[in-house]
Every structure is written in structure tokens, then in C-alpha cells.
Amino acid sequence: MAKILQKYIKFTTKELQQYAANPESCVRCIKTDLHLAMGPYGMGNFKHALHELLIRTKVGIYDSNVNGIVLGIKNIKVLGQTAALRADDPTLHLLINADFYVFRPVAGAVLHGVVRHISKHQISVIIYRVFNTTIRFTNKKQNRNDIVMDQEIKFRIKDFNIGSAMPYIEGELLLEESESHNNVIKFEENEEVNTAPEANVELDALVELIKVETNIEAEESPKKKKASKRKQAADPDVAVGKLKKIKTIKSEPIEV
């Protein structure tokens, strides 16, 4: 990753400043001091050798001092008039101050990237022309159908690991708010037009069903009343019959 960034990706000062000015870009400008060890070969062209040393050892590599991957170094200043030396080592020990533009991703941050690969289950997106981000498809098939190569999309960072040699970033695809808003409006209009006739038909059928049920109940109510009266009329006869049976049993003589 560091060799690719050093060889093919060269950010201008204006680009780095624009990235750092955007709070959602995950790029920060950190002004700090740094210790360097440079060999005596750089004394011939000190400025050029110092710049090459910083690019070779810092740019495109995760640095724990700044807690991120260095995209560029600007405004380099050497602190002090002399360099420190050891008795048995020709290396020059320098202390410099510079502006370090650092890529420091944050979970939940929203970024824009360019689609470079589309597969069945995921897509690969490039951010800042060098960092690869993996975005897995959800169950919504319309997301995959709407994506084409070299398209700029918006996504949210879910997980990342930039401390390894090959940084890993996983994102979640985000739909444009305008598209989702238009889809909702169209869906509601279609629903009103399509469901209006069906609602009227169901209402008429419900009214007819209520009328039929009321007529049936009106016809059944007199029959129930007549049956109840017959039962009430039959109840006294049964009671009288029972009493007669009891009297006949008591009136029979008992043989000794």
C-alpha cells in the first residue's frame, strides 16, 4: 500500500487542505514534531534527501504517533542548527516539525467513493484514489441493479482496521435521500388510486351483509318466543302428573 501511494498517488497541497477542511472526510491535519535518522549520503542535497526520506518511510504507512495513515507531509522545518551523532554510528539524528495530513477513519462516518468492482454479493469502492472499501449487498436487489462501474456512491463506515499492512475498511451502502423520497411519494399516489375502487366495493358488500343478518334475526326471534311459551305451558301439566303419581303411591295399603 505504501509503494502504491508513493508511486501513483500524489496529493497536491490544495487537495489535502480541502480534505482536512471537511469534518466528514476522516482526514486530519496534525502539526507535530518528529524524530528522523538520516544517513550521511544526504549531505550533498540535504533538502531533497530529507523529502525523499519522509516519503519513503512515512507516506502511505500507519504511524502510531499520529494514529492514522499519512497521506502527505507539508511545511517541513528542521529544528535546531546541528544534528546529533553517536561515536560508532554515522547516522544523523534530526528533529523536524511538519504538517501531517492523516487518514483516520471513524465508525459511522459517511464518505464518497468510486465503484471499481461489482460481484454477486459485494462491490469494491476506492476512496482517496488508493484505499479499498468493501460493501456487501443487503436483501434489496434494487441497490445492486442501480450500481454501475466508475459510479460515485455514498456509504457509511461499519468496521475498519488500518494498523495492518493492507488496510481493511467495510462500509454500508446509502441511498440518496431524493431518490428514496420520490419513491415514497409515487408509492403513496399509486396506493390511493388503486385501492379507492376496492374500498368502495368492500364497503357496499359489508352493508348488504349487515342487512341480510338483521332480516334473519328478525325472522328467528318470533319462533324462539313461541317455543318458549309452549315450554312454559307444558311445565304445569308435568308438575300435576308428578303429584298424582306421588299420591297414588302413598294411598296403597301396606300388607303385614
PDB file of C-alpha atoms in Angstrom:
ATOM      1  CA  MET A   1       0.000   0.000   0.000  1.00  0.00           C
ATOM      2  CA  ALA A   2       2.795   2.447   0.831  1.00  0.00           C
ATOM      3  CA  LYS A   3       4.568   1.809  -2.514  1.00  0.00           C
ATOM      4  CA  ILE A   4       1.325   2.349  -4.452  1.00  0.00           C
ATOM      5  CA  LEU A   5       0.630   5.602  -2.634  1.00  0.00           C
ATOM      6  CA  GLN A   6       4.205   6.837  -3.074  1.00  0.00           C
ATOM      7  CA  LYS A   7       4.442   5.926  -6.756  1.00  0.00           C
ATOM      8  CA  TYR A   8       0.994   6.571  -8.222  1.00  0.00           C
ATOM      9  CA  ILE A   9      -0.928   8.760  -5.787  1.00  0.00           C
ATOM     10  CA  LYS A  10       0.401  12.233  -5.171  1.00  0.00           C
ATOM     11  CA  PHE A  11      -1.942  14.627  -3.448  1.00  0.00           C
ATOM     12  CA  THR A  12      -1.481  18.327  -4.045  1.00  0.00           C
ATOM     13  CA  THR A  13      -1.448  20.813  -1.195  1.00  0.00           C
ATOM     14  CA  LYS A  14      -4.839  22.153  -2.281  1.00  0.00           C
ATOM     15  CA  GLU A  15      -6.418  18.682  -2.247  1.00  0.00           C
ATOM     16  CA  LEU A  16      -5.071  17.895   1.197  1.00  0.00           C
ATOM     17  CA  GLN A  17      -6.315  21.208   2.560  1.00  0.00           C
ATOM     18  CA  GLN A  18      -9.784  20.575   1.127  1.00  0.00           C
ATOM     19  CA  TYR A  19      -9.885  17.119   2.697  1.00  0.00           C
ATOM     20  CA  ALA A  20      -8.806  18.456   6.083  1.00  0.00           C
ATOM     21  CA  ALA A  21     -11.320  21.315   5.948  1.00  0.00           C
ATOM     22  CA  ASN A  22     -14.213  18.862   5.602  1.00  0.00           C
ATOM     23  CA  PRO A  23     -15.066  17.428   9.061  1.00  0.00           C
ATOM     24  CA  GLU A  24     -16.716  14.346   7.473  1.00  0.00           C
ATOM     25  CA  SER A  25     -13.716  13.390   5.313  1.00  0.00           C
ATOM     26  CA  CYS A  26     -11.842  11.480   8.083  1.00  0.00           C
ATOM     27  CA  VAL A  27      -8.677  13.384   7.070  1.00  0.00           C
ATOM     28  CA  ARG A  28      -6.979  15.465   9.730  1.00  0.00           C
ATOM     29  CA  CYS A  29      -4.094  17.917   9.601  1.00  0.00           C
ATOM     30  CA  ILE A  30      -1.786  17.352  12.578  1.00  0.00           C
ATOM     31  CA  LYS A  31       1.119  19.678  13.232  1.00  0.00           C
ATOM     32  CA  THR A  32       3.707  17.857  15.325  1.00  0.00           C
ATOM     33  CA  ASP A  33       7.418  17.213  15.872  1.00  0.00           C
ATOM     34  CA  LEU A  34       9.096  14.068  14.548  1.00  0.00           C
ATOM     35  CA  HIS A  35      12.463  12.388  15.026  1.00  0.00           C
ATOM     36  CA  LEU A  36      14.314  11.187  11.883  1.00  0.00           C
ATOM     37  CA  ALA A  37      17.518   9.214  11.361  1.00  0.00           C
ATOM     38  CA  MET A  38      19.195  10.050   8.022  1.00  0.00           C
ATOM     39  CA  GLY A  39      22.429   8.656   6.643  1.00  0.00           C
ATOM     40  CA  PRO A  40      25.393  10.816   5.616  1.00  0.00           C
ATOM     41  CA  TYR A  41      24.517  10.296   1.927  1.00  0.00           C
ATOM     42  CA  GLY A  42      22.002  13.157   2.235  1.00  0.00           C
ATOM     43  CA  MET A  43      24.513  15.864   2.958  1.00  0.00           C
ATOM     44  CA  GLY A  44      25.084  16.501  -0.740  1.00  0.00           C
ATOM     45  CA  ASN A  45      21.473  17.626  -1.355  1.00  0.00           C
ATOM     46  CA  PHE A  46      20.020  17.842   2.105  1.00  0.00           C
ATOM     47  CA  LYS A  47      16.581  19.228   1.220  1.00  0.00           C
ATOM     48  CA  HIS A  48      15.880  16.652  -1.485  1.00  0.00           C
ATOM     49  CA  ALA A  49      17.220  13.784   0.638  1.00  0.00           C
ATOM     50  CA  LEU A  50      15.075  14.803   3.608  1.00  0.00           C
ATOM     51  CA  HIS A  51      11.940  14.960   1.474  1.00  0.00           C
ATOM     52  CA  GLU A  52      12.611  11.558  -0.090  1.00  0.00           C
ATOM     53  CA  LEU A  53      13.259  10.033   3.315  1.00  0.00           C
ATOM     54  CA  LEU A  54       9.904  11.241   4.650  1.00  0.00           C
ATOM     55  CA  ILE A  55       8.023   9.914   1.613  1.00  0.00           C
ATOM     56  CA  ARG A  56       9.775   6.549   1.760  1.00  0.00           C
ATOM     57  CA  THR A  57       9.353   5.962   5.496  1.00  0.00           C
ATOM     58  CA  LYS A  58       6.135   7.809   6.408  1.00  0.00           C
ATOM     59  CA  VAL A  59       3.735   8.384   3.497  1.00  0.00           C
ATOM     60  CA  GLY A  60       1.204   5.597   2.971  1.00  0.00           C
ATOM     61  CA  ILE A  61       2.111   3.876   6.249  1.00  0.00           C
ATOM     62  CA  TYR A  62       0.232   3.747   9.516  1.00  0.00           C
ATOM     63  CA  ASP A  63       2.029   5.837  12.128  1.00  0.00           C
ATOM     64  CA  SER A  64       1.115   5.358  15.766  1.00  0.00           C
ATOM     65  CA  ASN A  65       2.396   8.841  16.623  1.00  0.00           C
ATOM     66  CA  VAL A  66      -0.418  10.435  14.602  1.00  0.00           C
ATOM     67  CA  ASN A  67      -2.821   7.461  14.910  1.00  0.00           C
ATOM     68  CA  GLY A  68      -3.548   7.144  11.201  1.00  0.00           C
ATOM     69  CA  ILE A  69      -2.207   6.611   7.682  1.00  0.00           C
ATOM     70  CA  VAL A  70      -0.132   9.537   6.423  1.00  0.00           C
ATOM     71  CA  LEU A  71      -1.361  10.892   3.071  1.00  0.00           C
ATOM     72  CA  GLY A  72       1.081  13.738   2.765  1.00  0.00           C
ATOM     73  CA  ILE A  73       3.595  15.917   4.618  1.00  0.00           C
ATOM     74  CA  LYS A  74       3.819  19.655   4.074  1.00  0.00           C
ATOM     75  CA  ASN A  75       5.610  22.666   5.604  1.00  0.00           C
ATOM     76  CA  ILE A  76       8.679  20.728   6.742  1.00  0.00           C
ATOM     77  CA  LYS A  77      11.015  22.565   9.114  1.00  0.00           C
ATOM     78  CA  VAL A  78      14.242  21.326  10.708  1.00  0.00           C
ATOM     79  CA  LEU A  79      14.507  22.206  14.378  1.00  0.00           C
ATOM     80  CA  GLY A  80      17.996  23.196  15.551  1.00  0.00           C
ATOM     81  CA  GLN A  81      21.223  24.099  13.801  1.00  0.00           C
ATOM     82  CA  THR A  82      23.016  20.795  14.265  1.00  0.00           C
ATOM     83  CA  ALA A  83      22.288  17.054  14.180  1.00  0.00           C
ATOM     84  CA  ALA A  84      23.070  14.545  16.894  1.00  0.00           C
ATOM     85  CA  LEU A  85      25.711  11.842  16.253  1.00  0.00           C
ATOM     86  CA  ARG A  86      26.883   8.763  18.070  1.00  0.00           C
ATOM     87  CA  ALA A  87      30.506   7.722  18.359  1.00  0.00           C
ATOM     88  CA  ASP A  88      30.076   4.451  16.450  1.00  0.00           C
ATOM     89  CA  ASP A  89      27.195   5.413  14.116  1.00  0.00           C
ATOM     90  CA  PRO A  90      27.323   7.858  11.142  1.00  0.00           C
ATOM     91  CA  THR A  91      23.511   8.338  11.144  1.00  0.00           C
ATOM     92  CA  LEU A  92      22.296  11.926  11.561  1.00  0.00           C
ATOM     93  CA  HIS A  93      19.527  12.275  14.134  1.00  0.00           C
ATOM     94  CA  LEU A  94      17.221  15.150  13.227  1.00  0.00           C
ATOM     95  CA  LEU A  95      14.159  16.708  14.808  1.00  0.00           C
ATOM     96  CA  ILE A  96      11.658  18.224  12.370  1.00  0.00           C
ATOM     97  CA  ASN A  97       8.263  19.914  12.575  1.00  0.00           C
ATOM     98  CA  ALA A  98       5.700  19.441   9.787  1.00  0.00           C
ATOM     99  CA  ASP A  99       2.007  19.296   8.896  1.00  0.00           C
ATOM    100  CA  PHE A 100       0.941  15.653   8.636  1.00  0.00           C
ATOM    101  CA  TYR A 101      -2.257  15.001   6.683  1.00  0.00           C
ATOM    102  CA  VAL A 102      -3.580  11.788   8.187  1.00  0.00           C
ATOM    103  CA  PHE A 103      -6.415   9.488   7.135  1.00  0.00           C
ATOM    104  CA  ARG A 104      -8.122   8.462  10.355  1.00  0.00           C
ATOM    105  CA  PRO A 105     -11.448   6.629   9.709  1.00  0.00           C
ATOM    106  CA  VAL A 106     -14.252   6.648  12.251  1.00  0.00           C
ATOM    107  CA  ALA A 107     -17.106   4.146  12.523  1.00  0.00           C
ATOM    108  CA  GLY A 108     -20.323   5.773  11.324  1.00  0.00           C
ATOM    109  CA  ALA A 109     -18.637   8.378   9.109  1.00  0.00           C
ATOM    110  CA  VAL A 110     -20.212   8.940   5.669  1.00  0.00           C
ATOM    111  CA  LEU A 111     -17.813   9.022   2.701  1.00  0.00           C
ATOM    112  CA  HIS A 112     -17.990   9.051  -1.101  1.00  0.00           C
ATOM    113  CA  GLY A 113     -16.147   6.545  -3.277  1.00  0.00           C
ATOM    114  CA  VAL A 114     -15.867   5.299  -6.862  1.00  0.00           C
ATOM    115  CA  VAL A 115     -17.015   1.780  -7.786  1.00  0.00           C
ATOM    116  CA  ARG A 116     -14.151  -0.353  -9.197  1.00  0.00           C
ATOM    117  CA  HIS A 117     -15.553  -3.896  -8.949  1.00  0.00           C
ATOM    118  CA  ILE A 118     -19.054  -5.413  -8.855  1.00  0.00           C
ATOM    119  CA  SER A 119     -19.705  -9.027  -7.860  1.00  0.00           C
ATOM    120  CA  LYS A 120     -22.775 -11.018  -6.885  1.00  0.00           C
ATOM    121  CA  HIS A 121     -22.589 -10.339  -3.161  1.00  0.00           C
ATOM    122  CA  GLN A 122     -20.468  -7.186  -2.794  1.00  0.00           C
ATOM    123  CA  ILE A 123     -18.772  -4.247  -4.508  1.00  0.00           C
ATOM    124  CA  SER A 124     -15.353  -2.632  -4.110  1.00  0.00           C
ATOM    125  CA  VAL A 125     -15.131   1.130  -3.756  1.00  0.00           C
ATOM    126  CA  ILE A 126     -11.985   3.284  -3.902  1.00  0.00           C
ATOM    127  CA  ILE A 127     -11.695   6.312  -1.629  1.00  0.00           C
ATOM    128  CA  TYR A 128      -8.959   8.932  -1.925  1.00  0.00           C
ATOM    129  CA  ARG A 129      -7.760   7.112  -5.067  1.00  0.00           C
ATOM    130  CA  VAL A 130      -5.978   4.373  -3.082  1.00  0.00           C
ATOM    131  CA  PHE A 131      -7.978   2.878  -0.182  1.00  0.00           C
ATOM    132  CA  ASN A 132     -10.278  -0.025  -0.992  1.00  0.00           C
ATOM    133  CA  THR A 133     -13.631  -0.380   0.776  1.00  0.00           C
ATOM    134  CA  THR A 134     -15.819  -3.498   0.703  1.00  0.00           C
ATOM    135  CA  ILE A 135     -19.583  -3.012   0.664  1.00  0.00           C
ATOM    136  CA  ARG A 136     -21.798  -6.082   0.987  1.00  0.00           C
ATOM    137  CA  PHE A 137     -25.230  -6.167  -0.611  1.00  0.00           C
ATOM    138  CA  THR A 138     -28.350  -6.424   1.520  1.00  0.00           C
ATOM    139  CA  ASN A 139     -31.579  -8.158   0.535  1.00  0.00           C
ATOM    140  CA  LYS A 140     -32.600  -5.156  -1.541  1.00  0.00           C
ATOM    141  CA  LYS A 141     -31.919  -6.185  -5.124  1.00  0.00           C
ATOM    142  CA  GLN A 142     -32.586  -2.698  -6.453  1.00  0.00           C
ATOM    143  CA  ASN A 143     -29.314  -1.500  -4.917  1.00  0.00           C
ATOM    144  CA  ARG A 144     -27.248  -3.933  -6.995  1.00  0.00           C
ATOM    145  CA  ASN A 145     -29.204  -3.227 -10.182  1.00  0.00           C
ATOM    146  CA  ASP A 146     -28.714   0.522  -9.893  1.00  0.00           C
ATOM    147  CA  ILE A 147     -24.906   0.390  -9.483  1.00  0.00           C
ATOM    148  CA  VAL A 148     -22.524   0.598 -12.462  1.00  0.00           C
ATOM    149  CA  MET A 149     -18.760   0.779 -12.855  1.00  0.00           C
ATOM    150  CA  ASP A 150     -16.995   4.114 -12.137  1.00  0.00           C
ATOM    151  CA  GLN A 151     -20.086   5.391 -10.343  1.00  0.00           C
ATOM    152  CA  GLU A 152     -19.671   7.637  -7.321  1.00  0.00           C
ATOM    153  CA  ILE A 153     -21.676   6.338  -4.378  1.00  0.00           C
ATOM    154  CA  LYS A 154     -22.162   7.267  -0.749  1.00  0.00           C
ATOM    155  CA  PHE A 155     -21.594   4.792   2.070  1.00  0.00           C
ATOM    156  CA  ARG A 156     -21.209   4.611   5.846  1.00  0.00           C
ATOM    157  CA  ILE A 157     -18.146   3.062   7.522  1.00  0.00           C
ATOM    158  CA  LYS A 158     -19.110  -0.010   9.592  1.00  0.00           C
ATOM    159  CA  ASP A 159     -15.750  -1.542  10.517  1.00  0.00           C
ATOM    160  CA  PHE A 160     -12.064  -0.907   9.771  1.00  0.00           C
ATOM    161  CA  ASN A 161      -8.503  -1.938  10.612  1.00  0.00           C
ATOM    162  CA  ILE A 162      -5.798   0.395   9.347  1.00  0.00           C
ATOM    163  CA  GLY A 163      -2.973  -0.870  11.552  1.00  0.00           C
ATOM    164  CA  SER A 164      -2.114  -3.787   9.230  1.00  0.00           C
ATOM    165  CA  ALA A 165      -0.014  -3.699   6.070  1.00  0.00           C
ATOM    166  CA  MET A 166      -3.186  -3.820   3.931  1.00  0.00           C
ATOM    167  CA  PRO A 167      -5.860  -1.570   5.484  1.00  0.00           C
ATOM    168  CA  TYR A 168      -9.329  -3.101   5.767  1.00  0.00           C
ATOM    169  CA  ILE A 169     -12.464  -0.963   5.546  1.00  0.00           C
ATOM    170  CA  GLU A 170     -16.045  -2.251   5.406  1.00  0.00           C
ATOM    171  CA  GLY A 171     -18.950   0.018   4.556  1.00  0.00           C
ATOM    172  CA  GLU A 172     -22.720   0.100   4.230  1.00  0.00           C
ATOM    173  CA  LEU A 173     -24.372   1.440   1.079  1.00  0.00           C
ATOM    174  CA  LEU A 174     -26.576   4.514   1.483  1.00  0.00           C
ATOM    175  CA  LEU A 175     -29.345   5.566  -0.899  1.00  0.00           C
ATOM    176  CA  GLU A 176     -29.759   9.140  -1.967  1.00  0.00           C
ATOM    177  CA  GLU A 177     -32.425  10.968   0.047  1.00  0.00           C
ATOM    178  CA  SER A 178     -34.011  12.464  -3.087  1.00  0.00           C
ATOM    179  CA  GLU A 179     -34.478   9.048  -4.707  1.00  0.00           C
ATOM    180  CA  SER A 180     -35.976   7.462  -1.604  1.00  0.00           C
ATOM    181  CA  HIS A 181     -38.299  10.474  -1.138  1.00  0.00           C
ATOM    182  CA  ASN A 182     -39.549  10.253  -4.726  1.00  0.00           C
ATOM    183  CA  ASN A 183     -40.173   6.538  -4.385  1.00  0.00           C
ATOM    184  CA  VAL A 184     -42.277   7.079  -1.282  1.00  0.00           C
ATOM    185  CA  ILE A 185     -44.386   9.750  -2.979  1.00  0.00           C
ATOM    186  CA  LYS A 186     -45.026   7.593  -6.039  1.00  0.00           C
ATOM    187  CA  PHE A 187     -45.951   4.609  -3.887  1.00  0.00           C
ATOM    188  CA  GLU A 188     -48.493   6.603  -1.888  1.00  0.00           C
ATOM    189  CA  GLU A 189     -50.121   8.059  -5.016  1.00  0.00           C
ATOM    190  CA  ASN A 190     -50.445   4.663  -6.667  1.00  0.00           C
ATOM    191  CA  GLU A 191     -51.843   3.179  -3.499  1.00  0.00           C
ATOM    192  CA  GLU A 192     -54.568   5.819  -3.282  1.00  0.00           C
ATOM    193  CA  VAL A 193     -55.611   5.396  -6.933  1.00  0.00           C
ATOM    194  CA  ASN A 194     -55.596   1.595  -6.864  1.00  0.00           C
ATOM    195  CA  THR A 195     -57.239   0.999  -3.503  1.00  0.00           C
ATOM    196  CA  ALA A 196     -60.097   3.554  -3.827  1.00  0.00           C
ATOM    197  CA  PRO A 197     -62.428   1.377  -6.045  1.00  0.00           C
ATOM    198  CA  GLU A 198     -61.656  -1.725  -3.977  1.00  0.00           C
ATOM    199  CA  ALA A 199     -62.558   0.100  -0.767  1.00  0.00           C
ATOM    200  CA  ASN A 200     -65.946   1.178  -2.197  1.00  0.00           C
ATOM    201  CA  VAL A 201     -66.758  -2.383  -3.325  1.00  0.00           C
ATOM    202  CA  GLU A 202     -65.859  -3.844   0.065  1.00  0.00           C
ATOM    203  CA  LEU A 203     -67.983  -1.200   1.851  1.00  0.00           C
ATOM    204  CA  ASP A 204     -71.070  -1.969  -0.279  1.00  0.00           C
ATOM    205  CA  ALA A 205     -70.665  -5.701   0.317  1.00  0.00           C
ATOM    206  CA  LEU A 206     -70.391  -5.117   4.068  1.00  0.00           C
ATOM    207  CA  VAL A 207     -73.619  -3.067   4.110  1.00  0.00           C
ATOM    208  CA  GLU A 208     -75.522  -5.783   2.212  1.00  0.00           C
ATOM    209  CA  LEU A 209     -74.212  -8.439   4.623  1.00  0.00           C
ATOM    210  CA  ILE A 210     -75.419  -6.421   7.623  1.00  0.00           C
ATOM    211  CA  LYS A 211     -78.908  -6.076   6.082  1.00  0.00           C
ATOM    212  CA  VAL A 212     -79.179  -9.823   5.444  1.00  0.00           C
ATOM    213  CA  GLU A 213     -78.120 -10.649   9.008  1.00  0.00           C
ATOM    214  CA  THR A 214     -80.706  -8.261  10.508  1.00  0.00           C
ATOM    215  CA  ASN A 215     -83.509  -9.819   8.415  1.00  0.00           C
ATOM    216  CA  ILE A 216     -82.528 -13.335   9.515  1.00  0.00           C
ATOM    217  CA  GLU A 217     -82.523 -12.311  13.172  1.00  0.00           C
ATOM    218  CA  ALA A 218     -85.963 -10.678  12.797  1.00  0.00           C
ATOM    219  CA  GLU A 219     -87.424 -13.907  11.341  1.00  0.00           C
ATOM    220  CA  GLU A 220     -85.907 -16.145  14.008  1.00  0.00           C
ATOM    221  CA  SER A 221     -86.984 -14.079  17.044  1.00  0.00           C
ATOM    222  CA  PRO A 222     -90.827 -14.879  16.873  1.00  0.00           C
ATOM    223  CA  LYS A 223     -90.147 -18.609  16.558  1.00  0.00           C
ATOM    224  CA  LYS A 224     -87.990 -18.554  19.657  1.00  0.00           C
ATOM    225  CA  LYS A 225     -90.690 -16.716  21.602  1.00  0.00           C
ATOM    226  CA  LYS A 226     -93.409 -19.252  20.581  1.00  0.00           C
ATOM    227  CA  ALA A 227     -91.217 -22.173  21.568  1.00  0.00           C
ATOM    228  CA  SER A 228     -90.575 -20.655  24.966  1.00  0.00           C
ATOM    229  CA  LYS A 229     -94.330 -20.166  25.577  1.00  0.00           C
ATOM    230  CA  ARG A 230     -95.040 -23.803  24.695  1.00  0.00           C
ATOM    231  CA  LYS A 231     -92.438 -24.929  27.189  1.00  0.00           C
ATOM    232  CA  GLN A 232     -93.969 -22.726  29.863  1.00  0.00           C
ATOM    233  CA  ALA A 233     -97.449 -24.149  29.109  1.00  0.00           C
ATOM    234  CA  ALA A 234     -96.198 -27.722  29.245  1.00  0.00           C
ATOM    235  CA  ASP A 235     -94.458 -27.274  32.572  1.00  0.00           C
ATOM    236  CA  PRO A 236     -97.687 -27.183  34.767  1.00  0.00           C
ATOM    237  CA  ASP A 237     -99.017 -30.467  33.265  1.00  0.00           C
ATOM    238  CA  VAL A 238     -95.798 -32.219  34.070  1.00  0.00           C
ATOM    239  CA  ALA A 239     -95.881 -30.957  37.619  1.00  0.00           C
ATOM    240  CA  VAL A 240     -99.517 -32.141  38.126  1.00  0.00           C
ATOM    241  CA  GLY A 241     -98.674 -35.615  36.730  1.00  0.00           C
ATOM    242  CA  LYS A 242     -95.823 -35.990  39.158  1.00  0.00           C
ATOM    243  CA  LEU A 243     -98.041 -35.049  42.075  1.00  0.00           C
ATOM    244  CA  LYS A 244    -100.676 -37.645  41.111  1.00  0.00           C
ATOM    245  CA  LYS A 245     -98.063 -40.383  40.957  1.00  0.00           C
ATOM    246  CA  ILE A 246     -96.854 -39.443  44.409  1.00  0.00           C
ATOM    247  CA  LYS A 247    -100.427 -39.523  45.824  1.00  0.00           C
ATOM    248  CA  THR A 248    -101.202 -42.958  44.328  1.00  0.00           C
ATOM    249  CA  ILE A 249     -98.080 -44.425  45.823  1.00  0.00           C
ATOM    250  CA  LYS A 250     -98.904 -43.144  49.286  1.00  0.00           C
ATOM    251  CA  SER A 251    -102.569 -44.385  49.141  1.00  0.00           C
ATOM    252  CA  GLU A 252    -101.729 -48.070  48.516  1.00  0.00           C
ATOM    253  CA  PRO A 253    -102.297 -50.348  51.604  1.00  0.00           C
ATOM    254  CA  ILE A 254     -99.390 -51.993  53.275  1.00  0.00           C
ATOM    255  CA  GLU A 255     -99.642 -55.740  53.878  1.00  0.00           C
ATOM    256  CA  VAL A 256     -98.301 -57.144  57.194  1.00  0.00           C
TER     257      VAL A 256
END
